[in-house]
mmCIF file with all atom_site columns, C-alpha atoms in Angstrom:
data_model
loop_
_atom_site.group_PDB
_atom_site.id
_atom_site.type_symbol
_atom_site.label_atom_id
_atom_site.label_alt_id
_atom_site.label_comp_id
_atom_site.label_asym_id
_atom_site.label_entity_id
_atom_site.label_seq_id
_atom_site.pdbx_PDB_ins_code
_atom_site.Cartn_x
_atom_site.Cartn_y
_atom_site.Cartn_z
_atom_site.occupancy
_atom_site.B_iso_or_equiv
_atom_site.pdbx_formal_charge
_atom_site.auth_seq_id
_atom_site.auth_comp_id
_atom_site.auth_asym_id
_atom_site.auth_atom_id
_atom_site.pdbx_PDB_model_num
ATOM 1   C CA . MET S 1 1   ? 0.072  -0.115 -0.171  1.00 58.00 ? 18  MET S CA 1
ATOM 2   C CA . THR S 1 2   ? 1.243  3.654  -0.831  1.00 77.00 ? 19  THR S CA 1
ATOM 3   C CA . GLN S 1 3   ? 1.682  5.662  1.687   1.00 86.00 ? 20  GLN S CA 1
ATOM 4   C CA . LYS S 1 4   ? -0.748 8.452  1.296   1.00 93.00 ? 21  LYS S CA 1
ATOM 5   C CA . ILE S 1 5   ? 1.150  11.821 3.195   1.00 95.00 ? 22  ILE S CA 1
ATOM 6   C CA . THR S 1 6   ? 5.042  11.331 2.668   1.00 95.00 ? 23  THR S CA 1
ATOM 7   C CA . THR S 1 7   ? 7.267  14.254 4.909   1.00 96.00 ? 24  THR S CA 1
ATOM 8   C CA . TYR S 1 8   ? 9.124  16.509 2.540   1.00 97.00 ? 25  TYR S CA 1
ATOM 9   C CA . LEU S 1 9   ? 12.675 17.467 3.787   1.00 98.00 ? 26  LEU S CA 1
ATOM 10  C CA . TRP S 1 10  ? 14.622 20.593 2.499   1.00 97.00 ? 27  TRP S CA 1
ATOM 11  C CA . PHE S 1 11  ? 17.953 20.410 2.788   1.00 97.00 ? 28  PHE S CA 1
ATOM 12  C CA . ASP S 1 12  ? 20.721 23.175 0.783   1.00 96.00 ? 29  ASP S CA 1
ATOM 13  C CA . ASN S 1 13  ? 22.690 19.985 -0.802  1.00 95.00 ? 30  ASN S CA 1
ATOM 14  C CA . GLN S 1 14  ? 23.139 17.475 2.313   1.00 97.00 ? 31  GLN S CA 1
ATOM 15  C CA . ALA S 1 15  ? 19.605 15.236 1.451   1.00 98.00 ? 32  ALA S CA 1
ATOM 16  C CA . GLU S 1 16  ? 21.802 12.208 0.730   1.00 97.00 ? 33  GLU S CA 1
ATOM 17  C CA . GLU S 1 17  ? 24.156 12.711 3.552   1.00 98.00 ? 34  GLU S CA 1
ATOM 18  C CA . ALA S 1 18  ? 21.388 13.318 5.993   1.00 98.00 ? 35  ALA S CA 1
ATOM 19  C CA . ALA S 1 19  ? 18.877 9.850  4.277   1.00 98.00 ? 36  ALA S CA 1
ATOM 20  C CA . ALA S 1 20  ? 22.273 8.177  4.878   1.00 98.00 ? 37  ALA S CA 1
ATOM 21  C CA . PHE S 1 21  ? 23.052 8.572  8.708   1.00 98.00 ? 38  PHE S CA 1
ATOM 22  C CA . TYR S 1 22  ? 18.634 8.644  9.680   1.00 98.00 ? 39  TYR S CA 1
ATOM 23  C CA . THR S 1 23  ? 18.499 5.488  7.784   1.00 98.00 ? 40  THR S CA 1
ATOM 24  C CA . SER S 1 24  ? 20.992 3.956  9.955   1.00 98.00 ? 41  SER S CA 1
ATOM 25  C CA . LEU S 1 25  ? 19.806 4.871  13.458  1.00 98.00 ? 42  LEU S CA 1
ATOM 26  C CA . PHE S 1 26  ? 16.657 3.271  12.561  1.00 97.00 ? 43  PHE S CA 1
ATOM 27  C CA . ALA S 1 27  ? 16.315 -0.924 12.334  1.00 95.00 ? 44  ALA S CA 1
ATOM 28  C CA . GLY S 1 28  ? 13.906 -1.399 9.017   1.00 94.00 ? 45  GLY S CA 1
ATOM 29  C CA . SER S 1 29  ? 14.792 1.437  7.139   1.00 97.00 ? 46  SER S CA 1
ATOM 30  C CA . ARG S 1 30  ? 16.513 1.955  4.030   1.00 98.00 ? 47  ARG S CA 1
ATOM 31  C CA . ILE S 1 31  ? 17.273 4.840  0.853   1.00 98.00 ? 48  ILE S CA 1
ATOM 32  C CA . VAL S 1 32  ? 14.954 3.356  -1.236  1.00 97.00 ? 49  VAL S CA 1
ATOM 33  C CA . ARG S 1 33  ? 16.347 5.920  -4.378  1.00 96.00 ? 50  ARG S CA 1
ATOM 34  C CA . VAL S 1 34  ? 18.664 8.766  -5.160  1.00 96.00 ? 51  VAL S CA 1
ATOM 35  C CA . GLN S 1 35  ? 17.573 11.201 -8.588  1.00 95.00 ? 52  GLN S CA 1
ATOM 36  C CA . ARG S 1 36  ? 20.126 12.724 -9.808  1.00 92.00 ? 53  ARG S CA 1
ATOM 37  C CA . ASN S 1 37  ? 19.839 15.592 -11.799 1.00 88.00 ? 54  ASN S CA 1
ATOM 38  C CA . GLY S 1 38  ? 21.555 16.049 -14.934 1.00 80.00 ? 55  GLY S CA 1
ATOM 39  C CA . ASP S 1 39  ? 25.189 15.138 -14.684 1.00 70.00 ? 56  ASP S CA 1
ATOM 40  C CA . ALA S 1 40  ? 25.250 12.530 -12.665 1.00 68.00 ? 57  ALA S CA 1
ATOM 41  C CA . ASP S 1 41  ? 27.344 13.865 -9.401  1.00 80.00 ? 58  ASP S CA 1
ATOM 42  C CA . THR S 1 42  ? 24.516 15.828 -8.063  1.00 89.00 ? 59  THR S CA 1
ATOM 43  C CA . VAL S 1 43  ? 22.065 14.625 -5.834  1.00 94.00 ? 60  VAL S CA 1
ATOM 44  C CA . MET S 1 44  ? 18.678 16.466 -6.282  1.00 95.00 ? 61  MET S CA 1
ATOM 45  C CA . LEU S 1 45  ? 15.615 14.410 -4.461  1.00 97.00 ? 62  LEU S CA 1
ATOM 46  C CA . VAL S 1 46  ? 16.395 10.798 -1.904  1.00 98.00 ? 63  VAL S CA 1
ATOM 47  C CA . GLU S 1 47  ? 13.291 8.573  -0.749  1.00 98.00 ? 64  GLU S CA 1
ATOM 48  C CA . PHE S 1 48  ? 14.154 6.895  2.247   1.00 98.00 ? 65  PHE S CA 1
ATOM 49  C CA . GLU S 1 49  ? 12.394 5.249  4.406   1.00 97.00 ? 66  GLU S CA 1
ATOM 50  C CA . LEU S 1 50  ? 12.238 5.499  8.351   1.00 97.00 ? 67  LEU S CA 1
ATOM 51  C CA . ALA S 1 51  ? 11.486 2.299  10.193  1.00 94.00 ? 68  ALA S CA 1
ATOM 52  C CA . GLY S 1 52  ? 8.550  2.120  7.548   1.00 93.00 ? 69  GLY S CA 1
ATOM 53  C CA . GLN S 1 53  ? 7.550  5.644  7.167   1.00 95.00 ? 70  GLN S CA 1
ATOM 54  C CA . ARG S 1 54  ? 8.731  7.171  3.631   1.00 97.00 ? 71  ARG S CA 1
ATOM 55  C CA . PHE S 1 55  ? 10.483 10.657 3.849   1.00 98.00 ? 72  PHE S CA 1
ATOM 56  C CA . LEU S 1 56  ? 11.716 12.466 0.826   1.00 98.00 ? 73  LEU S CA 1
ATOM 57  C CA . ALA S 1 57  ? 14.603 14.816 0.814   1.00 98.00 ? 74  ALA S CA 1
ATOM 58  C CA . LEU S 1 58  ? 15.119 17.014 -1.443  1.00 97.00 ? 75  LEU S CA 1
ATOM 59  C CA . ASN S 1 59  ? 18.645 19.120 -2.384  1.00 96.00 ? 76  ASN S CA 1
ATOM 60  C CA . GLY S 1 60  ? 17.218 22.666 -2.964  1.00 95.00 ? 77  GLY S CA 1
ATOM 61  C CA . GLY S 1 61  ? 19.754 24.976 -1.661  1.00 95.00 ? 78  GLY S CA 1
ATOM 62  C CA . PRO S 1 62  ? 20.101 27.582 1.424   1.00 95.00 ? 79  PRO S CA 1
ATOM 63  C CA . HIS S 1 63  ? 16.473 29.238 0.289   1.00 95.00 ? 80  HIS S CA 1
ATOM 64  C CA . PHE S 1 64  ? 15.304 27.483 3.291   1.00 96.00 ? 81  PHE S CA 1
ATOM 65  C CA . THR S 1 65  ? 15.908 26.426 6.972   1.00 95.00 ? 82  THR S CA 1
ATOM 66  C CA . PHE S 1 66  ? 14.636 23.785 9.177   1.00 96.00 ? 83  PHE S CA 1
ATOM 67  C CA . ASN S 1 67  ? 12.213 25.486 12.294  1.00 94.00 ? 84  ASN S CA 1
ATOM 68  C CA . GLU S 1 68  ? 11.228 24.196 16.041  1.00 93.00 ? 85  GLU S CA 1
ATOM 69  C CA . ALA S 1 69  ? 7.263  24.082 14.022  1.00 95.00 ? 86  ALA S CA 1
ATOM 70  C CA . VAL S 1 70  ? 7.937  20.828 12.751  1.00 95.00 ? 87  VAL S CA 1
ATOM 71  C CA . SER S 1 71  ? 10.140 18.019 14.484  1.00 97.00 ? 88  SER S CA 1
ATOM 72  C CA . LEU S 1 72  ? 10.100 13.705 14.475  1.00 98.00 ? 89  LEU S CA 1
ATOM 73  C CA . TYR S 1 73  ? 8.929  11.843 17.186  1.00 98.00 ? 90  TYR S CA 1
ATOM 74  C CA . VAL S 1 74  ? 10.248 8.874  18.429  1.00 98.00 ? 91  VAL S CA 1
ATOM 75  C CA . ASP S 1 75  ? 8.685  6.811  20.330  1.00 97.00 ? 92  ASP S CA 1
ATOM 76  C CA . CYS S 1 76  ? 11.269 5.250  22.768  1.00 98.00 ? 93  CYS S CA 1
ATOM 77  C CA . GLU S 1 77  ? 11.034 1.726  24.145  1.00 97.00 ? 94  GLU S CA 1
ATOM 78  C CA . THR S 1 78  ? 14.336 1.712  26.966  1.00 98.00 ? 95  THR S CA 1
ATOM 79  C CA . GLN S 1 79  ? 16.483 4.016  28.289  1.00 98.00 ? 96  GLN S CA 1
ATOM 80  C CA . GLU S 1 80  ? 19.399 2.849  25.934  1.00 98.00 ? 97  GLU S CA 1
ATOM 81  C CA . GLU S 1 81  ? 17.281 3.562  22.974  1.00 98.00 ? 98  GLU S CA 1
ATOM 82  C CA . VAL S 1 82  ? 16.303 7.531  24.731  1.00 98.00 ? 99  VAL S CA 1
ATOM 83  C CA . ASP S 1 83  ? 20.357 7.803  24.933  1.00 98.00 ? 100 ASP S CA 1
ATOM 84  C CA . GLU S 1 84  ? 21.800 6.407  21.829  1.00 98.00 ? 101 GLU S CA 1
ATOM 85  C CA . LEU S 1 85  ? 19.633 8.287  19.378  1.00 98.00 ? 102 LEU S CA 1
ATOM 86  C CA . TRP S 1 86  ? 20.438 11.245 21.618  1.00 98.00 ? 103 TRP S CA 1
ATOM 87  C CA . ALA S 1 87  ? 23.848 10.957 21.389  1.00 98.00 ? 104 ALA S CA 1
ATOM 88  C CA . ARG S 1 88  ? 23.998 10.026 17.477  1.00 98.00 ? 105 ARG S CA 1
ATOM 89  C CA . LEU S 1 89  ? 21.502 13.157 16.999  1.00 98.00 ? 106 LEU S CA 1
ATOM 90  C CA . THR S 1 90  ? 23.509 15.672 18.731  1.00 98.00 ? 107 THR S CA 1
ATOM 91  C CA . ALA S 1 91  ? 26.711 14.496 17.246  1.00 97.00 ? 108 ALA S CA 1
ATOM 92  C CA . ASP S 1 92  ? 28.379 16.467 14.958  1.00 96.00 ? 109 ASP S CA 1
ATOM 93  C CA . GLY S 1 93  ? 26.879 19.556 15.317  1.00 97.00 ? 110 GLY S CA 1
ATOM 94  C CA . GLY S 1 94  ? 23.515 18.701 16.430  1.00 98.00 ? 111 GLY S CA 1
ATOM 95  C CA . GLU S 1 95  ? 21.793 20.282 19.788  1.00 98.00 ? 112 GLU S CA 1
ATOM 96  C CA . GLU S 1 96  ? 20.199 19.924 22.938  1.00 98.00 ? 113 GLU S CA 1
ATOM 97  C CA . SER S 1 97  ? 17.240 21.647 23.854  1.00 97.00 ? 114 SER S CA 1
ATOM 98  C CA . GLN S 1 98  ? 14.787 21.146 26.857  1.00 97.00 ? 115 GLN S CA 1
ATOM 99  C CA . CYS S 1 99  ? 12.375 18.342 27.585  1.00 97.00 ? 116 CYS S CA 1
ATOM 100 C CA . GLY S 1 100 ? 13.428 15.582 25.169  1.00 98.00 ? 117 GLY S CA 1
ATOM 101 C CA . TRP S 1 101 ? 13.518 17.862 22.302  1.00 98.00 ? 118 TRP S CA 1
ATOM 102 C CA . LEU S 1 102 ? 17.129 18.354 20.584  1.00 98.00 ? 119 LEU S CA 1
ATOM 103 C CA . LYS S 1 103 ? 18.118 19.864 16.530  1.00 98.00 ? 120 LYS S CA 1
ATOM 104 C CA . ASP S 1 104 ? 20.467 17.492 14.373  1.00 98.00 ? 121 ASP S CA 1
ATOM 105 C CA . ARG S 1 105 ? 23.372 18.493 12.448  1.00 98.00 ? 122 ARG S CA 1
ATOM 106 C CA . TRP S 1 106 ? 20.987 19.933 9.880   1.00 98.00 ? 123 TRP S CA 1
ATOM 107 C CA . GLY S 1 107 ? 19.012 21.944 11.801  1.00 97.00 ? 124 GLY S CA 1
ATOM 108 C CA . LEU S 1 108 ? 16.210 19.113 12.158  1.00 98.00 ? 125 LEU S CA 1
ATOM 109 C CA . SER S 1 109 ? 13.999 18.813 15.121  1.00 98.00 ? 126 SER S CA 1
ATOM 110 C CA . TRP S 1 110 ? 13.436 15.517 16.829  1.00 98.00 ? 127 TRP S CA 1
ATOM 111 C CA . GLN S 1 111 ? 11.883 14.521 20.068  1.00 98.00 ? 128 GLN S CA 1
ATOM 112 C CA . ILE S 1 112 ? 13.117 11.876 22.023  1.00 98.00 ? 129 ILE S CA 1
ATOM 113 C CA . VAL S 1 113 ? 10.745 10.701 24.146  1.00 98.00 ? 130 VAL S CA 1
ATOM 114 C CA . PRO S 1 114 ? 10.212 7.469  25.930  1.00 98.00 ? 131 PRO S CA 1
ATOM 115 C CA . SER S 1 115 ? 7.028  6.003  25.920  1.00 97.00 ? 132 SER S CA 1
ATOM 116 C CA . ARG S 1 116 ? 6.837  5.857  29.432  1.00 97.00 ? 133 ARG S CA 1
ATOM 117 C CA . LEU S 1 117 ? 7.119  9.483  29.657  1.00 97.00 ? 134 LEU S CA 1
ATOM 118 C CA . PRO S 1 118 ? 2.991  10.402 28.584  1.00 97.00 ? 135 PRO S CA 1
ATOM 119 C CA . GLU S 1 119 ? 1.842  7.341  30.330  1.00 96.00 ? 136 GLU S CA 1
ATOM 120 C CA . LEU S 1 120 ? 3.289  9.191  33.810  1.00 97.00 ? 137 LEU S CA 1
ATOM 121 C CA . ILE S 1 121 ? 2.236  12.354 33.198  1.00 97.00 ? 138 ILE S CA 1
ATOM 122 C CA . SER S 1 122 ? -1.417 11.631 32.482  1.00 97.00 ? 139 SER S CA 1
ATOM 123 C CA . ASP S 1 123 ? -1.845 9.814  35.437  1.00 96.00 ? 140 ASP S CA 1
ATOM 124 C CA . PRO S 1 124 ? -5.234 9.597  36.842  1.00 97.00 ? 141 PRO S CA 1
ATOM 125 C CA . ASP S 1 125 ? -3.439 10.682 40.260  1.00 96.00 ? 142 ASP S CA 1
ATOM 126 C CA . PRO S 1 126 ? -2.974 14.631 39.996  1.00 96.00 ? 143 PRO S CA 1
ATOM 127 C CA . GLY S 1 127 ? -0.075 15.068 42.196  1.00 97.00 ? 144 GLY S CA 1
ATOM 128 C CA . ARG S 1 128 ? 2.224  11.914 40.548  1.00 97.00 ? 145 ARG S CA 1
ATOM 129 C CA . ALA S 1 129 ? 1.138  13.532 37.030  1.00 97.00 ? 146 ALA S CA 1
ATOM 130 C CA . GLY S 1 130 ? 2.141  16.889 37.971  1.00 97.00 ? 147 GLY S CA 1
ATOM 131 C CA . ARG S 1 131 ? 5.799  16.116 39.578  1.00 97.00 ? 148 ARG S CA 1
ATOM 132 C CA . ALA S 1 132 ? 6.259  13.570 36.930  1.00 97.00 ? 149 ALA S CA 1
ATOM 133 C CA . MET S 1 133 ? 5.482  16.573 34.383  1.00 97.00 ? 150 MET S CA 1
ATOM 134 C CA . LYS S 1 134 ? 7.989  19.109 36.803  1.00 97.00 ? 151 LYS S CA 1
ATOM 135 C CA . ALA S 1 135 ? 10.466 16.376 36.403  1.00 98.00 ? 152 ALA S CA 1
ATOM 136 C CA . MET S 1 136 ? 10.535 16.347 32.498  1.00 97.00 ? 153 MET S CA 1
ATOM 137 C CA . LEU S 1 137 ? 10.846 20.800 32.197  1.00 98.00 ? 154 LEU S CA 1
ATOM 138 C CA . GLY S 1 138 ? 13.718 20.155 33.808  1.00 97.00 ? 155 GLY S CA 1
ATOM 139 C CA . MET S 1 139 ? 15.022 17.638 31.624  1.00 98.00 ? 156 MET S CA 1
ATOM 140 C CA . ARG S 1 140 ? 16.527 18.366 28.170  1.00 98.00 ? 157 ARG S CA 1
ATOM 141 C CA . LYS S 1 141 ? 17.322 14.473 27.517  1.00 98.00 ? 158 LYS S CA 1
ATOM 142 C CA . ILE S 1 142 ? 14.812 12.590 29.100  1.00 98.00 ? 159 ILE S CA 1
ATOM 143 C CA . ASP S 1 143 ? 15.323 10.320 32.457  1.00 98.00 ? 160 ASP S CA 1
ATOM 144 C CA . ILE S 1 144 ? 12.860 7.518  32.377  1.00 98.00 ? 161 ILE S CA 1
ATOM 145 C CA . ARG S 1 145 ? 14.447 6.622  36.215  1.00 98.00 ? 162 ARG S CA 1
ATOM 146 C CA . ALA S 1 146 ? 13.981 10.313 37.344  1.00 98.00 ? 163 ALA S CA 1
ATOM 147 C CA . LEU S 1 147 ? 10.278 10.928 35.805  1.00 97.00 ? 164 LEU S CA 1
ATOM 148 C CA . GLU S 1 148 ? 9.468  7.791  38.258  1.00 97.00 ? 165 GLU S CA 1
ATOM 149 C CA . GLU S 1 149 ? 11.308 8.910  41.080  1.00 97.00 ? 166 GLU S CA 1
ATOM 150 C CA . ALA S 1 150 ? 9.929  12.630 40.822  1.00 97.00 ? 167 ALA S CA 1
ATOM 151 C CA . ALA S 1 151 ? 5.943  11.016 40.468  1.00 97.00 ? 168 ALA S CA 1
ATOM 152 C CA . ALA S 1 152 ? 6.309  8.275  43.578  1.00 96.00 ? 169 ALA S CA 1
ATOM 153 C CA . ALA S 1 153 ? 8.173  11.054 46.191  1.00 94.00 ? 170 ALA S CA 1
ATOM 154 C CA . GLY S 1 154 ? 4.403  12.542 47.196  1.00 76.00 ? 171 GLY S CA 1
#
């Protein structure tokens, strides 16, 4: 089945490099095709899949850049997955932000979120949920154990 809606990412001239990096991060990911301009050395468009989700990356030039209005949300099962993705995405010029957000070296925003976070901040006990939320608001990379300890501290 063809994916009806595809995320289209605009890069200056790093689409192929970014797609290769992104596909190295997630199991079940691959570069589907590379479309070149008239000369064989210049890449125009890269189609790739991340964990089954299709993306297109365009080398469109310096006219537009990424900002925080759009981000890729990654649901992580374990702290180890959070830690690994955080380290790899912030390496080589990436930037940490707050509350599980970061920018990679190309300026694309990511949310690296353990699946435990939404569980904790939507706890039916408002005190537990509030303590977990307060703890999360003070974090850069999300720490599951610290969230759980904060929630339980009441």
